[in-house]
């Protein structure tokens, strides 16, 4: 049986996951600007384009089997071993295919000069897929703390190696070494903490049964991957590697707050919602609470980055990247728009609505790709980012309608409660942008502009949250006091 899920275990494991992601992405917040100052936009763009293909093949190579293992009620080792060998066989075939047809893939992406990188990075596919089964066992057992330690270690070692090699003039190979070092260390760590040892057991019938459960989830993951990664490919093909590098650098920074919260949260919420699959009331309450809390935490980070994009780009990346500050701002804005959707994917997966998730993800992927392509072909990189923002507004409304319809929550009530913290954060960001535009010239340096802006934005947001989110704050205080054994206050409505 899966590990017993309750408020305490979910909170603890979310804490571990967020700690892990905070540490690793905090490290990237330091290393990415360092590498960007040493490497050229073309080098960043070449690795980003090659890595997009590798990540896509690694994702479809697993056929969603690890996600299906997490959702299984019983931990049957014969099924686990069968999934491992199926994953490994598919991973090796993918790696060989990418190596052989690397030039063709690179040409399609509009970056034929990156073909050699595709051949080298093809070896990442077995390294990444090789640890999927071990991770699924940890997720089933809700032991994210053990995974967190090795994840942080792998990222630290990879980042140190990349910076050192870049300083010694290794160029693009510094980024390649970072990827391989991190993947290898995490692979070793996953097997160490899961105590899983593969055995020569393979039952095709077990793999087929898992595949039936995983097809919807895998298809949705593929479609979501296209939504997130297609801008990188489109920009590379139509605007060149320099713009692709600028997009990649800005995207890495703007994704840090997003991934710190979402990656840790979604990894825990998927098995948690799976455990609540047949308890609609409990599941619905968990959906709304997790959505509101995530939006309260994440939206001010993203919209605040939009408000401070110009000094942030200059401080983090230097003058050679300063021209790309509107790209950073628009990317942060586009991600901020989607913050209320943060819990929707693990909810639909865990609640057994993989088919619904799949079809909506397909629609989103198509619309996102076409919109960004239109903006890039007939305009500039900024035009493509504006198109992305417009699509994400439509995605927010559409995703909310799908999820609240599935959940049985009235749409307007659910939509209002979920976007209210986001709108509060947007008001804060607009006020902060107005203050910087009119009084920023009196602050002598970009670093001080960021510091003063962060303090001012935090104070404005705190006041607005106290005015608009008293029921939510009361509920959170009540949960905290309940865990401490004290009587919970009644939240004001």
Coordinates of C-alpha atoms in Angstrom, one line a residue:
X1 CA 0.0 0.0 0.0
X2 CA 1.2 3.6 -0.6
X3 CA 2.5 5.5 2.4
X4 CA -0.3 6.9 4.5
X5 CA -1.0 10.5 3.4
X6 CA -2.1 13.1 5.8
X7 CA -1.7 16.8 6.4
X8 CA 1.5 16.3 8.4
X9 CA 3.2 14.0 5.8
X10 CA 2.2 16.3 2.9
X11 CA 3.4 19.4 4.7
X12 CA 6.7 17.7 5.7
X13 CA 7.4 16.4 2.2
X14 CA 6.5 19.7 0.5
X15 CA 8.9 21.3 2.9
X16 CA 11.7 18.9 1.8
X17 CA 10.9 19.3 -1.9
X18 CA 10.8 23.1 -1.7
X19 CA 14.0 23.2 0.3
X20 CA 15.7 21.0 -2.3
X21 CA 14.4 23.2 -5.2
X22 CA 15.2 26.4 -3.3
X23 CA 18.8 25.3 -2.8
X24 CA 19.3 24.1 -6.4
X25 CA 17.6 26.9 -8.1
X26 CA 19.2 29.4 -5.7
X27 CA 22.5 28.0 -6.8
X28 CA 21.4 28.5 -10.5
X29 CA 20.5 32.0 -9.6
X30 CA 24.2 32.5 -8.8
X31 CA 25.8 30.3 -11.5
X32 CA 23.7 31.3 -14.5
X33 CA 24.7 35.0 -14.4
X34 CA 28.4 34.0 -13.9
X35 CA 28.3 31.6 -16.9
X36 CA 26.4 34.2 -18.9
X37 CA 29.2 36.7 -18.3
X38 CA 31.8 34.2 -19.5
X39 CA 30.0 32.5 -22.3
X40 CA 28.4 34.1 -25.4
X41 CA 24.7 34.2 -26.3
X42 CA 25.4 31.8 -29.2
X43 CA 27.0 29.2 -26.8
X44 CA 24.0 29.4 -24.4
X45 CA 21.6 29.1 -27.4
X46 CA 23.4 26.0 -28.8
X47 CA 23.2 24.1 -25.5
X48 CA 19.7 25.2 -24.9
X49 CA 18.4 24.0 -28.3
X50 CA 20.3 20.6 -28.0
X51 CA 19.0 20.1 -24.5
X52 CA 15.4 20.7 -25.5
X53 CA 15.5 17.7 -27.9
X54 CA 17.3 15.5 -25.3
X55 CA 14.8 16.3 -22.6
X56 CA 11.8 15.7 -24.9
X57 CA 13.2 12.2 -25.9
X58 CA 13.9 11.3 -22.3
X59 CA 10.4 12.2 -21.3
X60 CA 8.6 10.2 -24.0
X61 CA 11.2 7.4 -23.7
X62 CA 9.9 6.5 -20.2
X63 CA 6.3 6.2 -21.7
X64 CA 5.0 7.5 -18.4
X65 CA 5.8 4.2 -16.6
X66 CA 7.3 5.9 -13.5
X67 CA 4.1 8.0 -13.0
X68 CA 2.0 4.9 -13.3
X69 CA 4.1 3.1 -10.7
X70 CA 3.5 6.0 -8.3
X71 CA -0.3 5.6 -8.8
X72 CA -0.3 1.8 -8.2
X73 CA -1.9 0.7 -5.0
X74 CA 0.5 -2.1 -4.4
X75 CA 4.3 -2.1 -4.7
X76 CA 4.8 -5.3 -6.8
X77 CA 8.5 -5.8 -7.4
X78 CA 7.9 -7.8 -10.6
X79 CA 6.1 -4.8 -12.0
X80 CA 8.9 -2.5 -10.8
X81 CA 11.6 -4.6 -12.4
X82 CA 9.7 -4.8 -15.7
X83 CA 9.3 -1.1 -15.8
X84 CA 13.0 -0.6 -15.2
X85 CA 14.1 -2.8 -18.1
X86 CA 11.5 -1.3 -20.4
X87 CA 12.7 2.2 -19.5
X88 CA 16.4 1.3 -20.0
X89 CA 15.7 -0.4 -23.4
X90 CA 13.8 2.5 -24.7
X91 CA 16.4 5.0 -23.4
X92 CA 19.2 3.2 -25.2
X93 CA 17.2 3.1 -28.5
X94 CA 16.5 6.8 -28.1
X95 CA 20.1 7.6 -27.5
X96 CA 21.3 5.7 -30.5
X97 CA 18.7 7.2 -32.7
X98 CA 19.6 10.8 -31.6
X99 CA 23.3 10.1 -32.1
X100 CA 22.8 8.7 -35.7
X101 CA 20.3 11.4 -36.8
X102 CA 21.8 14.3 -34.9
X103 CA 22.5 16.4 -38.0
X104 CA 19.0 16.0 -39.3
X105 CA 17.5 17.1 -35.9
X106 CA 19.8 20.1 -35.6
X107 CA 18.9 21.2 -39.1
X108 CA 15.2 21.0 -38.4
X109 CA 15.8 23.2 -35.3
X110 CA 17.6 25.8 -37.5
X111 CA 21.0 25.1 -35.7
X112 CA 23.0 22.6 -37.8
X113 CA 26.1 23.8 -36.0
X114 CA 24.8 22.2 -32.8
X115 CA 24.7 18.7 -34.2
X116 CA 27.9 17.6 -32.4
X117 CA 26.2 18.7 -29.1
X118 CA 23.2 16.6 -29.8
X119 CA 25.5 13.5 -30.3
X120 CA 27.2 14.1 -27.0
X121 CA 24.1 15.0 -25.0
X122 CA 22.3 11.8 -26.4
X123 CA 24.2 9.9 -23.6
X124 CA 22.1 11.9 -21.0
X125 CA 19.0 10.0 -22.0
X126 CA 20.0 6.7 -20.3
X127 CA 21.3 8.6 -17.3
X128 CA 18.1 10.4 -16.8
X129 CA 15.7 7.5 -17.5
X130 CA 17.8 5.1 -15.5
X131 CA 16.8 6.7 -12.3
X132 CA 13.0 7.1 -13.0
X133 CA 12.0 3.8 -11.3
X134 CA 14.1 4.5 -8.2
X135 CA 12.5 7.9 -7.9
X136 CA 9.0 6.5 -8.3
X137 CA 9.6 4.2 -5.3
X138 CA 10.7 7.2 -3.2
X139 CA 7.6 9.2 -4.3
X140 CA 5.3 6.3 -3.4
X141 CA 6.8 6.1 0.0
X142 CA 6.6 9.9 0.4
X143 CA 10.4 10.0 1.2
X144 CA 11.2 13.2 -0.6
X145 CA 13.7 14.2 2.1
X146 CA 16.1 11.5 1.0
X147 CA 15.9 12.5 -2.6
X148 CA 16.4 16.2 -1.7
X149 CA 19.8 15.7 -0.2
X150 CA 21.2 14.0 -3.3
X151 CA 19.5 16.4 -5.6
X152 CA 21.1 19.3 -3.9
X153 CA 24.5 17.6 -3.9
X154 CA 24.3 16.8 -7.6
X155 CA 23.4 20.4 -8.5
X156 CA 26.1 21.9 -6.3
X157 CA 28.9 19.7 -7.8
X158 CA 27.6 20.3 -11.4
X159 CA 27.5 24.1 -10.9
X160 CA 31.0 24.2 -9.4
X161 CA 32.4 22.1 -12.3
X162 CA 30.7 24.4 -14.9
X163 CA 32.0 27.6 -13.4
X164 CA 35.6 26.3 -13.0
X165 CA 35.7 24.9 -16.6
X166 CA 34.2 28.2 -17.9
X167 CA 36.9 30.2 -16.1
X168 CA 39.6 28.0 -17.7
X169 CA 38.2 28.7 -21.1
X170 CA 36.2 25.4 -21.7
X171 CA 33.4 27.4 -23.4
X172 CA 30.3 25.4 -24.2
X173 CA 31.8 22.2 -22.7
X174 CA 31.4 23.8 -19.2
X175 CA 27.6 23.6 -19.6
X176 CA 27.9 20.0 -21.0
X177 CA 30.0 18.9 -18.0
X178 CA 27.5 20.4 -15.6
X179 CA 24.7 18.4 -17.1
X180 CA 26.5 15.1 -17.0
X181 CA 28.0 15.5 -13.5
X182 CA 24.6 16.4 -12.0
X183 CA 22.8 13.6 -13.8
X184 CA 25.3 10.9 -12.8
X185 CA 25.5 12.0 -9.1
X186 CA 21.7 12.1 -8.8
X187 CA 21.4 8.6 -10.5
X188 CA 23.8 7.1 -7.9
X189 CA 21.9 8.9 -5.1
X190 CA 18.5 7.7 -6.2
X191 CA 19.6 4.0 -6.0
X192 CA 21.4 4.5 -2.8
X193 CA 18.4 6.0 -0.9
X194 CA 15.7 3.9 -2.5
X195 CA 17.6 0.7 -1.9
X196 CA 16.4 -0.6 -5.2
X197 CA 18.4 -3.2 -7.0
X198 CA 17.3 -4.2 -10.5
X199 CA 16.8 -7.9 -11.1
X200 CA 16.5 -9.8 -14.4
X201 CA 12.7 -10.0 -14.2
X202 CA 10.6 -8.8 -17.1
X203 CA 6.9 -9.5 -17.7
X204 CA 5.6 -7.8 -20.8
X205 CA 2.0 -8.0 -19.5
X206 CA 2.9 -5.9 -16.5
X207 CA 4.4 -3.2 -18.8
X208 CA 1.3 -3.2 -21.0
X209 CA -0.9 -2.8 -17.9
X210 CA 1.2 0.1 -16.7
X211 CA 1.1 1.7 -20.2
X212 CA -2.7 1.7 -20.2
X213 CA -2.6 3.7 -17.1
X214 CA 0.2 6.0 -18.2
X215 CA -0.8 6.8 -21.7
X216 CA -3.0 9.8 -20.8
X217 CA -0.4 11.2 -18.3
X218 CA 2.4 10.7 -20.8
X219 CA 0.5 12.4 -23.6
X220 CA -0.3 15.3 -21.3
X221 CA 3.4 15.6 -20.2
X222 CA 4.4 15.6 -23.9
X223 CA 2.0 18.3 -24.7
X224 CA 3.0 20.4 -21.7
X225 CA 6.6 20.0 -22.7
X226 CA 5.8 21.3 -26.1
X227 CA 4.1 24.3 -24.6
X228 CA 7.1 25.1 -22.4
X229 CA 9.9 24.3 -24.9
X230 CA 8.5 25.2 -28.3
X231 CA 9.4 28.9 -27.9
X232 CA 13.0 27.9 -27.6
X233 CA 13.0 26.0 -30.9
X234 CA 10.9 28.5 -32.8
X235 CA 13.2 31.4 -31.7
X236 CA 16.3 29.4 -32.7
X237 CA 14.9 28.6 -36.1
X238 CA 13.5 32.0 -37.1
X239 CA 15.5 34.5 -35.0
X240 CA 18.9 32.8 -34.7
X241 CA 21.1 31.4 -31.9
X242 CA 21.9 34.8 -30.4
X243 CA 18.2 35.5 -29.7
X244 CA 17.8 31.9 -28.6
X245 CA 20.6 32.4 -26.1
X246 CA 19.0 35.6 -24.8
X247 CA 15.7 33.8 -24.4
X248 CA 17.4 30.9 -22.7
X249 CA 19.3 33.1 -20.2
X250 CA 16.2 35.1 -19.4
X251 CA 14.0 32.0 -19.2
X252 CA 16.4 30.4 -16.7
X253 CA 16.3 33.3 -14.4
X254 CA 12.5 33.9 -14.7
X255 CA 11.9 30.2 -14.1
X256 CA 13.8 30.0 -10.8
X257 CA 10.9 31.2 -8.5
X258 CA 8.5 29.2 -10.6
X259 CA 10.4 26.0 -10.4
X260 CA 11.4 26.4 -6.7
X261 CA 7.8 26.3 -5.7
X262 CA 6.1 24.3 -8.5
X263 CA 8.6 21.4 -9.0
X264 CA 8.7 20.7 -5.3
X265 CA 5.0 21.1 -4.9
X266 CA 3.9 19.0 -7.9
X267 CA 6.2 16.1 -7.0
X268 CA 4.4 15.8 -3.6
X269 CA 0.8 16.7 -4.6
X270 CA 0.6 14.0 -7.3
X271 CA 0.9 11.1 -4.9
X272 CA -1.2 13.0 -2.3
X273 CA -4.1 13.6 -4.7
X274 CA -3.7 9.9 -5.9
X275 CA -4.4 8.9 -2.3
X276 CA -7.5 11.1 -2.2
X277 CA -8.8 9.9 -5.5
X278 CA -12.1 8.5 -4.1
X279 CA -12.7 11.3 -1.5
X280 CA -14.0 14.2 -3.5
X281 CA -14.7 16.6 -0.7
X282 CA -11.2 16.2 0.8
X283 CA -9.6 16.4 -2.6
X284 CA -11.6 19.6 -3.5
X285 CA -10.5 21.3 -0.2
X286 CA -6.9 20.3 -0.8
X287 CA -7.1 21.7 -4.4
X288 CA -8.4 25.1 -3.4
X289 CA -6.1 25.5 -0.4
X290 CA -2.9 24.5 -2.3
X291 CA -3.9 26.7 -5.2
X292 CA -4.4 29.8 -3.1
X293 CA -1.2 29.2 -1.0
X294 CA 0.9 28.6 -4.1
X295 CA -0.4 31.8 -5.8
X296 CA 0.1 33.9 -2.7
X297 CA 3.7 32.8 -2.6
X298 CA 4.6 32.7 -6.3
X299 CA 2.7 35.5 -7.9
X300 CA 4.5 38.3 -6.2
X301 CA 7.9 36.8 -7.1
X302 CA 7.0 36.7 -10.8
X303 CA 5.2 40.0 -11.1
X304 CA 7.9 41.6 -8.9
X305 CA 10.6 40.3 -11.4
X306 CA 8.6 41.9 -14.2
X307 CA 8.6 45.3 -12.4
X308 CA 12.4 45.0 -11.7
X309 CA 13.4 43.4 -15.0
X310 CA 15.6 46.2 -16.3
X311 CA 18.0 46.6 -13.4
X312 CA 17.9 42.8 -12.8
X313 CA 19.1 42.0 -16.3
X314 CA 21.9 44.5 -16.0
X315 CA 23.1 43.3 -12.6
X316 CA 22.8 39.6 -13.3
X317 CA 24.1 39.3 -16.8
X318 CA 26.1 42.5 -17.5
X319 CA 26.0 45.0 -20.4
X320 CA 26.2 42.4 -23.2
X321 CA 22.8 41.1 -22.2
X322 CA 21.2 44.4 -21.1
X323 CA 19.3 44.7 -24.4
X324 CA 17.2 41.6 -23.4
X325 CA 15.6 43.1 -20.3
X326 CA 12.1 43.3 -21.9
X327 CA 12.4 39.6 -22.7
X328 CA 13.1 38.9 -19.0
X329 CA 10.2 41.1 -17.9
X330 CA 7.7 39.6 -20.4
X331 CA 8.7 36.0 -19.5
X332 CA 8.2 36.7 -15.8
X333 CA 4.8 38.3 -16.6
X334 CA 3.8 35.3 -18.7
X335 CA 4.7 32.8 -15.9
X336 CA 3.0 35.0 -13.3
X337 CA -0.2 34.8 -15.2
X338 CA -0.2 31.0 -14.9
X339 CA 0.5 30.9 -11.1
X340 CA -3.1 29.9 -10.2
X341 CA -2.7 26.9 -12.5
X342 CA 0.2 25.5 -10.5
X343 CA -1.7 22.7 -8.8
X344 CA -4.0 21.8 -11.7
X345 CA -1.7 19.3 -13.4
X346 CA -1.0 17.1 -10.3
X347 CA -4.7 17.4 -9.4
X348 CA -5.9 16.0 -12.7
X349 CA -3.2 13.3 -12.8
X350 CA -3.7 12.2 -9.2
X351 CA -7.5 12.4 -9.3
X352 CA -7.6 10.0 -12.3
X353 CA -8.5 12.5 -15.0
X354 CA -5.5 11.8 -17.2
X355 CA -7.6 11.8 -20.4
X356 CA -9.0 15.3 -19.6
X357 CA -5.5 16.6 -18.8
X358 CA -4.3 15.1 -22.1
X359 CA -6.8 16.8 -24.4
X360 CA -6.5 20.2 -22.7
X361 CA -2.7 20.0 -22.8
X362 CA -2.9 19.2 -26.6
X363 CA -5.0 22.3 -27.2
X364 CA -2.7 24.4 -25.1
X365 CA 0.5 23.2 -26.9
X366 CA -1.0 23.9 -30.4
X367 CA -2.2 27.4 -29.5
X368 CA 1.1 28.3 -27.7
X369 CA 3.3 27.1 -30.6
X370 CA 1.2 28.9 -33.3
X371 CA 1.1 32.1 -31.3
X372 CA 4.8 32.2 -30.6
X373 CA 5.6 31.3 -34.2
X374 CA 3.4 34.1 -35.4
X375 CA 5.1 36.6 -33.1
X376 CA 8.6 35.4 -34.1
X377 CA 8.1 35.1 -37.9
X378 CA 6.4 38.5 -38.4
X379 CA 8.1 40.4 -35.6
X380 CA 10.9 40.1 -33.1
X381 CA 11.8 38.3 -29.9
X382 CA 9.7 40.8 -27.9
X383 CA 6.7 40.2 -30.2
X384 CA 7.0 36.5 -29.6
X385 CA 7.0 37.1 -25.8
X386 CA 3.9 39.3 -26.0
X387 CA 2.1 36.6 -27.9
X388 CA 3.1 34.1 -25.1
X389 CA 1.5 36.4 -22.5
X390 CA -1.7 36.6 -24.5
X391 CA -1.9 32.8 -24.8
X392 CA -1.3 32.3 -21.1
X393 CA -4.2 34.6 -20.2
X394 CA -6.4 32.3 -22.3
X395 CA -4.7 29.2 -20.8
X396 CA -5.5 30.5 -17.3
X397 CA -9.2 30.8 -18.1
X398 CA -9.4 27.5 -20.0
X399 CA -7.5 25.5 -17.4
X400 CA -9.6 26.9 -14.6
X401 CA -12.8 26.0 -16.4
X402 CA -11.6 22.4 -17.0
X403 CA -10.4 21.8 -13.4
X404 CA -13.3 23.3 -11.6
X405 CA -15.8 21.5 -13.9
X406 CA -14.0 18.2 -13.1
X407 CA -13.9 19.0 -9.4
X408 CA -17.6 20.1 -9.2
X409 CA -16.7 23.6 -8.0
X410 CA -18.8 26.5 -9.4
X411 CA -16.5 28.1 -12.0
X412 CA -16.9 31.7 -11.0
X413 CA -16.4 31.0 -7.3
X414 CA -13.4 28.8 -7.9
X415 CA -11.9 31.2 -10.5
X416 CA -12.3 34.2 -8.3
X417 CA -10.7 32.6 -5.2
X418 CA -7.8 31.2 -7.2
X419 CA -6.9 34.4 -9.1
X420 CA -7.5 36.9 -6.3
X421 CA -3.9 36.6 -4.9
X422 CA -2.6 36.9 -8.4
X423 CA -4.5 40.1 -9.0
X424 CA -3.2 41.4 -5.7
X425 CA 0.3 40.7 -6.8
X426 CA -0.3 42.4 -10.1
X427 CA -1.5 45.6 -8.4
X428 CA 1.6 45.6 -6.3
X429 CA 3.8 45.1 -9.4
X430 CA 2.1 47.9 -11.3
X431 CA 2.5 50.3 -8.3
X432 CA 6.2 49.3 -8.0
X433 CA 6.8 49.8 -11.7
X434 CA 5.2 53.3 -11.5
X435 CA 7.4 54.2 -8.6
X436 CA 10.6 53.1 -10.4
X437 CA 9.7 54.8 -13.6
X438 CA 9.1 58.2 -11.8
X439 CA 11.6 58.0 -9.0
X440 CA 14.1 55.4 -10.0
X441 CA 16.5 58.0 -11.4
X442 CA 17.1 59.2 -7.9
X443 CA 18.6 55.8 -6.9
X444 CA 22.2 55.8 -8.1
X445 CA 22.8 52.1 -9.0
X446 CA 20.8 49.1 -10.4
X447 CA 21.7 47.0 -7.3
X448 CA 20.1 49.6 -5.1
X449 CA 17.1 49.9 -7.4
X450 CA 16.6 46.1 -7.0
X451 CA 17.0 46.3 -3.2
X452 CA 14.7 49.3 -2.7
X453 CA 12.2 47.9 -5.2
X454 CA 12.1 44.5 -3.4
X455 CA 11.5 46.2 0.0
X456 CA 8.9 48.6 -1.3
X457 CA 7.1 45.8 -3.3
X458 CA 7.1 43.5 -0.2
X459 CA 5.6 46.1 2.0
X460 CA 2.9 47.0 -0.6
X461 CA 2.1 43.3 -1.1
X462 CA 1.9 42.5 2.6
X463 CA -0.6 45.3 3.2
X464 CA -2.7 44.2 0.2
X465 CA -2.7 40.5 1.3
X466 CA -3.8 41.5 4.8
X467 CA -6.7 43.4 3.3
X468 CA -7.8 40.7 0.7
X469 CA -6.8 37.3 2.1
X470 CA -7.9 37.3 5.7
X471 CA -10.0 34.1 5.3
X472 CA -7.0 32.3 3.9
X473 CA -4.6 33.6 6.5
X474 CA -7.0 32.6 9.2
X475 CA -7.2 29.1 7.8
X476 CA -3.5 28.7 7.6
X477 CA -3.1 30.0 11.2
X478 CA -5.8 27.5 12.2
X479 CA -3.9 24.6 10.6
X480 CA -0.7 25.7 12.3
X481 CA -2.3 25.9 15.7
X482 CA -4.0 22.6 15.2
X483 CA -0.6 20.9 14.6
X484 CA 0.7 22.6 17.7
X485 CA -2.3 21.4 19.7
X486 CA -3.8 24.9 20.4
X487 CA -7.4 25.9 19.6
X488 CA -7.8 27.4 16.2
X489 CA -9.4 30.8 15.8
X490 CA -12.4 31.3 13.6
X491 CA -11.3 33.1 10.3
X492 CA -13.1 36.3 9.4
X493 CA -15.2 35.9 6.3

